[in-house]
Short mmCIF file of C-alpha atoms and ligand atoms in Angstrom, two decimals:
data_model
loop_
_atom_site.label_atom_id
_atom_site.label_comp_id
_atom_site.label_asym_id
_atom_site.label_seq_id
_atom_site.Cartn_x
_atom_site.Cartn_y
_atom_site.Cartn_z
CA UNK A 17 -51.04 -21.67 -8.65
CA UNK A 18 -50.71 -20.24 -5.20
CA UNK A 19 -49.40 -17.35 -4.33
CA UNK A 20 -47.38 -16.75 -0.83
CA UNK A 21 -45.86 -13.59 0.23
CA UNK A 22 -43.75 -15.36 3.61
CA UNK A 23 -40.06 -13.25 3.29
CA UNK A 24 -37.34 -16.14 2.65
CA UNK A 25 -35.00 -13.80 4.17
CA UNK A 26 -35.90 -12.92 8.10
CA UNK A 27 -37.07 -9.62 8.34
CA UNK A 28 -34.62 -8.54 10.88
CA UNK A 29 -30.86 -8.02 11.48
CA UNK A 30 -30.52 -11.50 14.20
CA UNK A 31 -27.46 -11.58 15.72
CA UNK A 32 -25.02 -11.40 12.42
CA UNK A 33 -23.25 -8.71 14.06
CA UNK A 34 -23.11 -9.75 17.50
CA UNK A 35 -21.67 -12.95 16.00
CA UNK A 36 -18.95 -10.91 13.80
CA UNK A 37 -17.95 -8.86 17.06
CA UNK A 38 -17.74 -12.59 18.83
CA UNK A 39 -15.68 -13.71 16.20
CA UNK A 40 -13.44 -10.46 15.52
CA UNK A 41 -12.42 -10.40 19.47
CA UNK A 42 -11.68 -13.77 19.71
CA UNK A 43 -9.63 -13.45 16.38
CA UNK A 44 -7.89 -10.59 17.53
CA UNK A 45 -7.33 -11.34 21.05
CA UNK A 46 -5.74 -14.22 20.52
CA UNK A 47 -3.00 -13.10 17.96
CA UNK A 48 -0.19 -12.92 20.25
CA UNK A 49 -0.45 -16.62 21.14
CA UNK A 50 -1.06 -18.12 17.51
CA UNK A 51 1.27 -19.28 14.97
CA UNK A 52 2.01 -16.41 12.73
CA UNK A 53 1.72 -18.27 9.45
CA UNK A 54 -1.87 -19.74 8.31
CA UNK A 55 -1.51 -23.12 9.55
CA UNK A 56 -4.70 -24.64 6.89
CA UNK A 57 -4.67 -25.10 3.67
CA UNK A 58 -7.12 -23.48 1.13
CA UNK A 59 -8.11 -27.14 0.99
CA UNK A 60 -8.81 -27.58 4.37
CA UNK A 61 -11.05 -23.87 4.26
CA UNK A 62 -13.07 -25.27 1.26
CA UNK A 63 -14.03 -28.73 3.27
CA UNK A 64 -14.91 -26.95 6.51
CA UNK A 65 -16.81 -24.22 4.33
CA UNK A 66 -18.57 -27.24 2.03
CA UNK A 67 -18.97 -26.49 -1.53
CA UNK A 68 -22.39 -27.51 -2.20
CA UNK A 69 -24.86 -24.15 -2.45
CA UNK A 70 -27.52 -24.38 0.37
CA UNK A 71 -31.09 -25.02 -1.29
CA UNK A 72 -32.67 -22.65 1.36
CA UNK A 73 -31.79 -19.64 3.44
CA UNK A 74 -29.92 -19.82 7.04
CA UNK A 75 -29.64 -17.91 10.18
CA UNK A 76 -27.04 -15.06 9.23
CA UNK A 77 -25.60 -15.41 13.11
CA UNK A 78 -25.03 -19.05 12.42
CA UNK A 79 -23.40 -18.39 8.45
CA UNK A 80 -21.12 -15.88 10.21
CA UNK A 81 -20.07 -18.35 12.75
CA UNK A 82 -19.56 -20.91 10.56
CA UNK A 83 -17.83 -18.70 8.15
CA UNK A 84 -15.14 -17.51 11.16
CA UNK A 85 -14.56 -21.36 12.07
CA UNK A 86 -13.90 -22.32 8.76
CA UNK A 87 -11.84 -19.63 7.94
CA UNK A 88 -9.40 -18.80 10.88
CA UNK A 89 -6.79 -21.78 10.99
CA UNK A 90 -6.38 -20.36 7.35
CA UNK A 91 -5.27 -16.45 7.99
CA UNK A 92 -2.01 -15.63 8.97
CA UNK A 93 -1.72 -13.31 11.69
CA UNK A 94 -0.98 -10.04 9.99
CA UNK A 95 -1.97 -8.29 13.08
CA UNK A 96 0.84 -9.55 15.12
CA UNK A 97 3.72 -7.16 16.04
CA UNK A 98 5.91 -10.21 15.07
CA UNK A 99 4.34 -10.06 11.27
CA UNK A 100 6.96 -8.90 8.98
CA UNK A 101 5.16 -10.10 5.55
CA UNK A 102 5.33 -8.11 2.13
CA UNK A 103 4.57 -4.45 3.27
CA UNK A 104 1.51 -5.26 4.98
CA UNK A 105 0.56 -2.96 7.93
CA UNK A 106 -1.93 -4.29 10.71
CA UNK A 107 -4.76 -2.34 11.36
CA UNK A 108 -5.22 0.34 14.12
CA UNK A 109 -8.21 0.35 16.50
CA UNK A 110 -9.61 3.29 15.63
CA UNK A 111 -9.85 2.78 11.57
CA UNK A 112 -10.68 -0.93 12.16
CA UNK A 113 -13.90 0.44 14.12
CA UNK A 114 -14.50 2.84 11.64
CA UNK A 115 -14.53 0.31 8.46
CA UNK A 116 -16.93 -1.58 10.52
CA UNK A 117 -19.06 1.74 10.73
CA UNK A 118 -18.13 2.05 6.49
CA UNK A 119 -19.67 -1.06 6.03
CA UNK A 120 -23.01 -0.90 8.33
CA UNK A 121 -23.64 2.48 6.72
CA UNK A 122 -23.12 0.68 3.46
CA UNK A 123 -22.67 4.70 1.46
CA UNK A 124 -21.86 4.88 -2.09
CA UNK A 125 -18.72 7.51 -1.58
CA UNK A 126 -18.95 8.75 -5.66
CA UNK A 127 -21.12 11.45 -5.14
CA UNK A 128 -20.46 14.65 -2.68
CA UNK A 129 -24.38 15.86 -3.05
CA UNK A 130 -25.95 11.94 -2.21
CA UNK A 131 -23.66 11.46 0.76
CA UNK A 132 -22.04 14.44 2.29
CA UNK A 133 -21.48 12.90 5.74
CA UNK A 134 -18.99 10.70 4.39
CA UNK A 135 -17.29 12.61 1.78
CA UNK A 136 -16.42 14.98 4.45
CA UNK A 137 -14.65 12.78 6.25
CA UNK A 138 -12.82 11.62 3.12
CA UNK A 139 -11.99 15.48 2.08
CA UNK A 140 -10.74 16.75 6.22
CA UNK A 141 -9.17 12.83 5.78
CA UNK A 142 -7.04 14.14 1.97
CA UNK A 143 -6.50 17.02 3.42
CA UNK A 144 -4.66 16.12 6.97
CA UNK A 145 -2.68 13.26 4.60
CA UNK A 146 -1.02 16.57 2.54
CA UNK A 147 -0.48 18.52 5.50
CA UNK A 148 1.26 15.75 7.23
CA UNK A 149 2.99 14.53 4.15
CA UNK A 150 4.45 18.38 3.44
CA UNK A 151 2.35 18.14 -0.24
CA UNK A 152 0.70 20.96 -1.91
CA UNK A 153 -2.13 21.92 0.08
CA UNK A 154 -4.03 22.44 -3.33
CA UNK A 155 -3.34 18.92 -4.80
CA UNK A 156 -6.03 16.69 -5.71
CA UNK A 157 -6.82 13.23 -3.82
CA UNK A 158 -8.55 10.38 -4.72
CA UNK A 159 -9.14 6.91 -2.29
CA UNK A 160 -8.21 3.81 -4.31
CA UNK A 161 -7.58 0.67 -4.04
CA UNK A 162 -4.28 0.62 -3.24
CA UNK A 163 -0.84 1.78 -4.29
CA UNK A 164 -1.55 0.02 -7.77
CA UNK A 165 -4.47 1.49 -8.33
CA UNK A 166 -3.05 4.60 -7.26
CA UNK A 167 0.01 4.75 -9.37
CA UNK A 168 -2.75 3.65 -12.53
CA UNK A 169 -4.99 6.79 -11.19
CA UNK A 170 -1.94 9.22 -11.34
CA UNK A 171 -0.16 7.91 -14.29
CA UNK A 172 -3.62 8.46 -16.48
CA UNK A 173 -3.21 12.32 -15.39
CA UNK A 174 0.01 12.31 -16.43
CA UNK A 175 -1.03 10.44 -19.45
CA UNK A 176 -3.62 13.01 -20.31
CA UNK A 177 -1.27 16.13 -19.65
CA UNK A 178 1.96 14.92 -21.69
CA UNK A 179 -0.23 14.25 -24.51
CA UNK A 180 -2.46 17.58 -24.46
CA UNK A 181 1.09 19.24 -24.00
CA UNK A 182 1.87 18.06 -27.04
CA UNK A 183 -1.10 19.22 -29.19
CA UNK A 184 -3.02 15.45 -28.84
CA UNK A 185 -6.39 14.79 -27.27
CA UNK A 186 -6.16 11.33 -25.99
CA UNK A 187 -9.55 11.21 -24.48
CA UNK A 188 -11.09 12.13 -27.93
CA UNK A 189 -8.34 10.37 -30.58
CA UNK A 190 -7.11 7.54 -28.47
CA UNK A 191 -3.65 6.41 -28.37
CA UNK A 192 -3.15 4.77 -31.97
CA UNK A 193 -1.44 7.82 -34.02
CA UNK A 194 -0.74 9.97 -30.59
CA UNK A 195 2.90 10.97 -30.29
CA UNK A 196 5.00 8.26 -28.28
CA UNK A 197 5.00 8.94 -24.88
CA UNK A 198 8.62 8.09 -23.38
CA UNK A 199 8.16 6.51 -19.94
CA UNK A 200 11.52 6.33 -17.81
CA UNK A 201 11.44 4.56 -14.55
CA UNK A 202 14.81 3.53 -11.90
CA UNK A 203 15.97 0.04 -12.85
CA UNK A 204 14.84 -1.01 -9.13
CA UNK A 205 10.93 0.26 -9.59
CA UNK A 206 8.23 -1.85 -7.98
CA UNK A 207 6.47 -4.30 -10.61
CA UNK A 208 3.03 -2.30 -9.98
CA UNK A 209 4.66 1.00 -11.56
CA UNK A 210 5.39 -1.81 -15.08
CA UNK A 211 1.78 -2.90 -14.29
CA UNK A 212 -0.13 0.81 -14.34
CA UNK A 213 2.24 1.37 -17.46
CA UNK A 214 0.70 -1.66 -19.41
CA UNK A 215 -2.55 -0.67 -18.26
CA UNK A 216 -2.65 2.66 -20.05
CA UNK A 217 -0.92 1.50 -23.05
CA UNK A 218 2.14 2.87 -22.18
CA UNK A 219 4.40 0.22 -22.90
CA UNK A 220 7.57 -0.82 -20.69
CA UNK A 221 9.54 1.99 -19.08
CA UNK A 222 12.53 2.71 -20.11
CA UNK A 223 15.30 1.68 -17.08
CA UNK A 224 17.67 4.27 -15.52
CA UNK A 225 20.51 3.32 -13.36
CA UNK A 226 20.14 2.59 -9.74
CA UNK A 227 22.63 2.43 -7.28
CA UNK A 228 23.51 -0.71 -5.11
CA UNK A 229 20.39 0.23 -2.75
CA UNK A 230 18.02 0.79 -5.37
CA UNK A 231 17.89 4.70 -5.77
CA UNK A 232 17.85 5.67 -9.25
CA UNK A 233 21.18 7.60 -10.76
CA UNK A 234 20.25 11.78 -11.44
CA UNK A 235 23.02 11.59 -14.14
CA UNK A 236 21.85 8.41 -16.01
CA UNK A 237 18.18 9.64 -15.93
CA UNK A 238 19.99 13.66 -16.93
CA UNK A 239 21.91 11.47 -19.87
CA UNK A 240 18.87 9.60 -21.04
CA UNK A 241 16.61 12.63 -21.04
CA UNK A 242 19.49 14.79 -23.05
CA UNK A 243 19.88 12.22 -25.59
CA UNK A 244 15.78 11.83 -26.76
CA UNK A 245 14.47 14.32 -28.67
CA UNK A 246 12.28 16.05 -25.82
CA UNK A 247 8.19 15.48 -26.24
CA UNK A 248 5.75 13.82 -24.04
CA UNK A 249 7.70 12.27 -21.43
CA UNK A 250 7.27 10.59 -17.32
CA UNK A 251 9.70 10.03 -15.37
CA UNK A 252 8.60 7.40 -12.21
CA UNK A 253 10.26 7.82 -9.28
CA UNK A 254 9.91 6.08 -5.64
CA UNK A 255 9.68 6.61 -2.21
CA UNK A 256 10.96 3.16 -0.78
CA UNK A 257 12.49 0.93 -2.31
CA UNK A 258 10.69 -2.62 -0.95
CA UNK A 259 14.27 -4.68 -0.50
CA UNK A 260 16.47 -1.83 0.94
CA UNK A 261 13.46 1.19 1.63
CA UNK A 262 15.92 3.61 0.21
CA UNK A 263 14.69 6.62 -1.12
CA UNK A 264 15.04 8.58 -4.64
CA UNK A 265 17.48 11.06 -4.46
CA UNK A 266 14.00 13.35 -5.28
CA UNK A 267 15.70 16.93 -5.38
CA UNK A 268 18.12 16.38 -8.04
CA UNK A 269 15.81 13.54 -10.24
CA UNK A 270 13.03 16.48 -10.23
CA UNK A 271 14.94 19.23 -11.57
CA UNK A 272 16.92 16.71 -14.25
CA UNK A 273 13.04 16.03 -14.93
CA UNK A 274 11.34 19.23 -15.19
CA UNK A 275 14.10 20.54 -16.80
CA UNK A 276 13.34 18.19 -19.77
CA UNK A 277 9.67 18.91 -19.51
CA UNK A 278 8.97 15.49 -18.20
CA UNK A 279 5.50 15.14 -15.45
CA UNK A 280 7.42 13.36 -12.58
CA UNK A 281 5.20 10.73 -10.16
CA UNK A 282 6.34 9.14 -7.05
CA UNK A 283 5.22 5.63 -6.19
CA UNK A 284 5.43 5.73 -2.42
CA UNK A 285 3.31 3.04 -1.16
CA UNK A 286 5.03 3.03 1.76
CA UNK A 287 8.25 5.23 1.51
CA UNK A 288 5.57 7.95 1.40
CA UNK A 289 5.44 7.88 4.98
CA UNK A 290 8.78 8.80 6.02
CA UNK A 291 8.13 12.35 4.63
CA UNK A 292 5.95 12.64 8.19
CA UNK A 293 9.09 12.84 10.14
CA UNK A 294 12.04 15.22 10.77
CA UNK A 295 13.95 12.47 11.28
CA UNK A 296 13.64 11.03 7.30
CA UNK A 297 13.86 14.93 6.14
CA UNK A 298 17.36 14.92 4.31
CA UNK A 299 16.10 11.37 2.47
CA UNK A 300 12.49 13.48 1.71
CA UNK A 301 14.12 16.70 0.18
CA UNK A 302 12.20 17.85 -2.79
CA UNK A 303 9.24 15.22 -2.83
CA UNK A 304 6.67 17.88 -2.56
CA UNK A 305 7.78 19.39 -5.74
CA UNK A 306 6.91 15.96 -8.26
CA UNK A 307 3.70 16.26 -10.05
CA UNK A 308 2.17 13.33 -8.41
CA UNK A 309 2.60 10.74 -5.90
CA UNK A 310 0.98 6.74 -4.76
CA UNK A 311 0.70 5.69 -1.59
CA UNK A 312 -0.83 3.15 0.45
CA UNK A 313 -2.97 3.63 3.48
CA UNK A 314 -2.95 0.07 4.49
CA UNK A 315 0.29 -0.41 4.97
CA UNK A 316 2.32 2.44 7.21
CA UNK A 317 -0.45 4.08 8.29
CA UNK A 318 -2.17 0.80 9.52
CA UNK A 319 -5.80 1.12 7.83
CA UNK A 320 -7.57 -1.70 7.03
CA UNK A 321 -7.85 -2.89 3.62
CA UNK A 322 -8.01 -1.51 1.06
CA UNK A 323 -6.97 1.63 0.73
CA UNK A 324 -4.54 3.47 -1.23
CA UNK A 325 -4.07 7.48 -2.21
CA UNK A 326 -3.72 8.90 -5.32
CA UNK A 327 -2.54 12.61 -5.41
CA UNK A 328 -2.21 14.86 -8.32
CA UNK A 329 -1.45 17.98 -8.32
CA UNK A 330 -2.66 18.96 -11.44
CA UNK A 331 -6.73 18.52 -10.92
CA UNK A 332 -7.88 19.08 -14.19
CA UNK A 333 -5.65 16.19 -15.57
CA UNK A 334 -6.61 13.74 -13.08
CA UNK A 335 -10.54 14.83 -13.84
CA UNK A 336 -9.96 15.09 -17.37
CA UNK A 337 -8.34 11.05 -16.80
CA UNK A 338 -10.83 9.89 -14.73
CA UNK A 339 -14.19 11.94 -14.64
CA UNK A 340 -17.47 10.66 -15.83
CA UNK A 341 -20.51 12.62 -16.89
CA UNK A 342 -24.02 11.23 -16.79
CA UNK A 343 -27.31 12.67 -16.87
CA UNK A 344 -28.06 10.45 -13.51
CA UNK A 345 -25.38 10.99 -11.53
CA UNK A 346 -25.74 14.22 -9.07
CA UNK A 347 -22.92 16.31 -10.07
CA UNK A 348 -21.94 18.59 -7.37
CA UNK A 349 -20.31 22.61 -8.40
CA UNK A 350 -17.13 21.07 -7.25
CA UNK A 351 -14.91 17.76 -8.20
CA UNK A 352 -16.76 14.69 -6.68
CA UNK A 353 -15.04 12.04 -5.47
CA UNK A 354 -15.77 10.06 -8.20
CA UNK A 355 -13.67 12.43 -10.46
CA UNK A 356 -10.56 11.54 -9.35
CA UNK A 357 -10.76 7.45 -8.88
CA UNK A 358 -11.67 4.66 -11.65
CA UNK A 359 -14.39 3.80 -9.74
CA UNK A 360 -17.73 5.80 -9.94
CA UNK A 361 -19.65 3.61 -7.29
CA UNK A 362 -17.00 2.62 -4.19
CA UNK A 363 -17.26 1.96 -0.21
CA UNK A 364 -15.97 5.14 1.60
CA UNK A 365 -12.28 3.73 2.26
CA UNK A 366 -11.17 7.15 2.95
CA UNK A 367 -13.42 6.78 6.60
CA UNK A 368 -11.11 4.87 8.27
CA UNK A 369 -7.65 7.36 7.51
CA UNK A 370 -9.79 10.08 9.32
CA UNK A 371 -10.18 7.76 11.91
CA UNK A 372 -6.80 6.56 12.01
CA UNK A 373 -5.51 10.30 11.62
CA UNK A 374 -7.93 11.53 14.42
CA UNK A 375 -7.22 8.55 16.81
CA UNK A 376 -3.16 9.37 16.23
CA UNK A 377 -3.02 12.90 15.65
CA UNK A 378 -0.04 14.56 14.19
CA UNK A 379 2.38 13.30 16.77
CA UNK A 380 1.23 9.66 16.86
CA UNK A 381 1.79 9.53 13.29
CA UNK A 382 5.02 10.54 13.24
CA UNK A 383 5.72 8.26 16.38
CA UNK A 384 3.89 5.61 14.60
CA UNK A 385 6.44 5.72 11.48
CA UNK A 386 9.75 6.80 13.62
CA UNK A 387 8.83 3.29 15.80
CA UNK A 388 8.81 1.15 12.46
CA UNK A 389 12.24 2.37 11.93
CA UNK A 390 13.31 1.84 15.38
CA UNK A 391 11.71 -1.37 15.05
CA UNK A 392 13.77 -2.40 11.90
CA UNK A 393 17.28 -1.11 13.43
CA UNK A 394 16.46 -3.44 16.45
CA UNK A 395 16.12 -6.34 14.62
CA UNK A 396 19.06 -5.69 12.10
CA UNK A 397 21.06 -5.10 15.19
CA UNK A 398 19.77 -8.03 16.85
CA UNK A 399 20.15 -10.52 13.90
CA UNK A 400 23.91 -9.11 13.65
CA UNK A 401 25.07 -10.69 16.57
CA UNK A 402 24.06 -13.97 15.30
CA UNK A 403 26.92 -15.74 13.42
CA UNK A 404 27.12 -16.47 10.06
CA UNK A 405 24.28 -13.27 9.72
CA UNK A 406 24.56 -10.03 7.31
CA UNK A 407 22.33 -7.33 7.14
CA UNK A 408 22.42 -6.52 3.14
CA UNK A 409 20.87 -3.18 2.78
CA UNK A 410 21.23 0.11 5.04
CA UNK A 411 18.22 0.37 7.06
CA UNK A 412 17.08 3.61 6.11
CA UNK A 413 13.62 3.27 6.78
CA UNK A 414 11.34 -0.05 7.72
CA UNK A 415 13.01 -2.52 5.18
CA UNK A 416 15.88 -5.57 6.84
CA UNK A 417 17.23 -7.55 4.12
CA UNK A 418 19.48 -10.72 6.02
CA UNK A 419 21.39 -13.57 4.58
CA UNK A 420 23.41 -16.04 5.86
CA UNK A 421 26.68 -17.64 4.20
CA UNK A 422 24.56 -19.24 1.47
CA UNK A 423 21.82 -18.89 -0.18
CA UNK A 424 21.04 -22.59 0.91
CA UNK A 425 21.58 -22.15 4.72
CA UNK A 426 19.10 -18.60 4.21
CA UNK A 427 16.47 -20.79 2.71
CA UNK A 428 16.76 -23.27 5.69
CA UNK A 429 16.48 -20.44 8.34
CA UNK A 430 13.60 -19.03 6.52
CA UNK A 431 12.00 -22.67 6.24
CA UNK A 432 12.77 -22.89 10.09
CA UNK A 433 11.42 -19.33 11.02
CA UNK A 434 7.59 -20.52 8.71
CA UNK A 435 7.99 -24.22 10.57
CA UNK A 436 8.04 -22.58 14.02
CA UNK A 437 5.68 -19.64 13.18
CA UNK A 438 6.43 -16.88 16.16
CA UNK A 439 7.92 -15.08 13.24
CA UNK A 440 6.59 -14.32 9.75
CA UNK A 441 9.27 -12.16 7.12
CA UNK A 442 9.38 -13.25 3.66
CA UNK A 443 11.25 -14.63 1.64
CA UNK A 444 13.12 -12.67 -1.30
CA UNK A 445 16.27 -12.56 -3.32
CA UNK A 446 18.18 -9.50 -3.57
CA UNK A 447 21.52 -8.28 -5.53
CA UNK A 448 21.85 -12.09 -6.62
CA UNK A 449 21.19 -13.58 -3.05
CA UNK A 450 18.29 -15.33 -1.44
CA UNK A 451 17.63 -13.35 1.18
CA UNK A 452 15.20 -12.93 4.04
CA UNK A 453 13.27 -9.60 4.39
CA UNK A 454 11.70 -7.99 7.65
CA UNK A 455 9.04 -5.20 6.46
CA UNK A 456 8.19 -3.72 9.93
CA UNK A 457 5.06 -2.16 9.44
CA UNK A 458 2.80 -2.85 12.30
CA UNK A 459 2.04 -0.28 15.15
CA UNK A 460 2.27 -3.58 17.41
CA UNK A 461 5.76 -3.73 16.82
CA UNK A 462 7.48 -2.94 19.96
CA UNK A 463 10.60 -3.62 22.08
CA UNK A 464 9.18 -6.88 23.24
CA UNK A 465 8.60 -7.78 19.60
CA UNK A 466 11.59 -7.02 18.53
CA UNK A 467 13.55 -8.93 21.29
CA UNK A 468 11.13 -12.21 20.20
CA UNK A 469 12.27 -11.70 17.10
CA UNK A 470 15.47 -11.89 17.19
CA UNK A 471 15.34 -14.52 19.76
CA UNK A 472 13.53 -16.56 16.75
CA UNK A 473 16.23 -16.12 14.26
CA UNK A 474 18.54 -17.23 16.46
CA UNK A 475 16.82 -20.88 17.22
CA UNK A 476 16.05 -20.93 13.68
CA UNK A 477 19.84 -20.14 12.70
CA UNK A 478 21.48 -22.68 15.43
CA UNK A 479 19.14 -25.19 14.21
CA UNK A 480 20.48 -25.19 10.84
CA UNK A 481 24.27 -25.08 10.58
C1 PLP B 527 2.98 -2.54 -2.08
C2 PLP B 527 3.61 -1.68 -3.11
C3 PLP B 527 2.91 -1.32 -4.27
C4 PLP B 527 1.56 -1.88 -4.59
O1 PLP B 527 0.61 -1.53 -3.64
P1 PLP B 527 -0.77 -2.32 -3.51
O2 PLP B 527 -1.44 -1.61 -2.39
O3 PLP B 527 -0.40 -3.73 -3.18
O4 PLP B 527 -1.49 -2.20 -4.78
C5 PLP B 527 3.50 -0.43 -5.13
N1 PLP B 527 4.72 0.06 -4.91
C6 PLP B 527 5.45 -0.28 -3.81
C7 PLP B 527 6.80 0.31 -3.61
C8 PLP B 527 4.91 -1.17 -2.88
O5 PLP B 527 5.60 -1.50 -1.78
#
């Protein structure tokens, strides 16, 4: 047998990153002039990419080339001011340069005593998010996933505290036996909030009245609360509805809630955001005093993915939820980051809102979220000059619901808007119609945008009469 020691792997770093640079600027500079819609199929990615696994090692500058090729006619241009998709935000300069850093530093961001640099930057990053969001300065906050992850992270807090409240240890005696947690969410909650719920064993919430834009009715929830027989209870709440963006009447839902004992959490994945701005203030009133609230990073505030925020203001609940003890983890005097998340080991996804925070600063954000608005009153004006066009909800915030005469003809103008591609909403139906919904969440929305926008809906709309 002989023996050789020659590294299969080269030594060095080549050129993978040069090559991923090449490849980002291209990508990025030439968003404004691509279809916004992929324009491959998955198909087409897996024939360019090959699906045989290479016997031997490569050049990493030449697998990240040849990864960017085969990928790119598959991505849709989510960076684009004209990308209205989902709730997706683009991503800002600053925190897109910083995730690059995230990943070349390559830090586990569990533990505070193993890698302080970065778990700084994540604590000044929690802390700027309550100042700006008017939260208690004291609340806890862990970096998740995303608003799913964070509405899971929260609602296991509230889990824990209902349940202690009540005399039961659910960390020690499970669920099986504890006393029934009653779980009361608005009729119009996002399908995440049903997902966390099923996740902790919580069942499906029980449904409180909303109103034609989605908010949930004070004096249903006041009714429904009155009539159970008090114990552990959580009332859900949210901060933007994704059809209409309306708001939670928050003051008056809180006190119905606390008044029953209930732990009240927000799930603001986006909504969140309007709480930066004067302008959103009488929608806002009384957020700060819930018990917890979700949010998403990489949506408003245009991080990269993926990032979402869990904040609780009741730390030992979250830590008692989602702590971990191990004789080889390095547990600092204080919570570590891995405390308050599901994840012990994670990348530090909290990097890039510093650098999105710093690069902004307090006015940019809030110019950042009023221009989304602005951005979604343009184009609801816009599209209401175009016969045969309604706007269905009240843009309160970043959310344009439109329909045409018939659910049919919205369909077609949708179809038309994806076949031509300068545009990219999606497709919904809302209050019984089909309807097509404009999420403006990209600080690359502008003016000009806008204008192309509307200018799109209307060749898509006299195309199909
Ligand atoms: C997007 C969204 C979520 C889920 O967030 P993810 O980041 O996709 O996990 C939850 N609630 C609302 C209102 C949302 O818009």
């Amino acid at each position: 047998m002989t023996i050789t020691n020659r590294p299969t792997i080269a030594p060095d770093r080549g050129a993978a990153l040069p090559a991923a640079v090449a490849a980002a600027e291209r990508w990025l500079s030439a968003i404004d002039g691509r279809r916004v819609p992929a324009a491959g199929t998955a198909a087409d990615a897996i024939a360019r990419l090959g699906t045989s696994l290479p016997d031997s090692p490569a050049d990493p500058a030449d697998v990240v080339g040849r990864l960017a090729a085969a990928v790119e006619p598959g991505l849709m241009a989510s960076g684009s001011g004209r990308f209205y998709g989902w709730v997706m935000g683009g991503s800002l300069p600053a925190a897109l340069g910083a995730d690059w850093l995230v990943s070349a530093w390559d830090q586990n961001a569990g533990m505070r005593d193993a890698t302080p640099g970065v778990v700084a930057a994540e604590e000044i990053a929690g802390a700027w998010l309550l100042d700006l969001l008017g939260l208690p300065e004291a609340a806890a906050v862990g970096f998740t996933t995303g608003a799913t992850t964070a509405n899971t992270t929260a609602l296991a807090a509230a889990r824990h505290r209902v349940l202690a409240s009540a005399g039961w240890d659910d960390a020690a005696d499970g669920l099986a036996g504890a006393p029934r947690i009653r779980v009361l969410a608005g009729a119009s909650r996002h399908g995440s909030v049903d997902l966390a719920l099923r996740l902790l064993g919580l069942g499906a919430a029980e449904l409180v009245d909303a109103d034609a834009q989605g908010r949930l009715d004070p004096d249903d929830l006041r009714r429904r609360l009155a009539e159970g027989r008090g114990g552990p209870t959580i009332v859900c709440l949210q901060a933007g509805d994704v059809h209409s963006g309306a708001m939670d009447p928050f003051a008056a839902a809180i006190d119905v809630a606390h008044a029953a004992g209930a732990w009240v959490h927000v799930d603001g994945a986006f909504g969140l955001w309007a709480a930066v701005s004067a302008r959103f203030a009488p929608l806002m009133r009384g957020l700060e005093r819930a018990d917890s609230w979700a949010t998403d990073a990489h949506k408003t505030l245009n991080v990269p993915y993926d990032c979402g925020v869990a904040i609780v203001v009741d730390e030992p609940a979250l830590r008692a939820a989602m702590g971990v003890r191990a004789a080889y983890l390095l547990t600092a005097g204080t919570a570590d980051p891995y405390d308050h998340v599901p994840e012990l080991s994670r990348r530090a996804r909290g990097v890039p809102v510093w650098a999105a925070l710093a690069s902004l600063g307090r006015s940019g954000v809030v110019d950042l979220v009023d221009g989304l608005h602005r951005g979604a009153r343009g184009i609801a004006d816009g599209v209401l000059r175009i016969p045969g066009a309604e706007v269905l909800n009240d843009v309160v915030f970043t959310q344009v619901c439109v329909a045409f005469e018939t659910d049919e003809r919205t369909r077609a103008v949708f179809a038309a808007l994806l076949d031509e591609g300068a545009v990219m909403p999606s497709a919904s139906t809302w209050r019984g119609r089909a309807v097509i919904r404009f999420s403006v969440s990209s600080w690359r929305t502008d003016a000009v945008a806008v204008a192309e926008t509307v200018a799109a809906v209307e060749r898509a709309a006299a195309a199909v009469r």
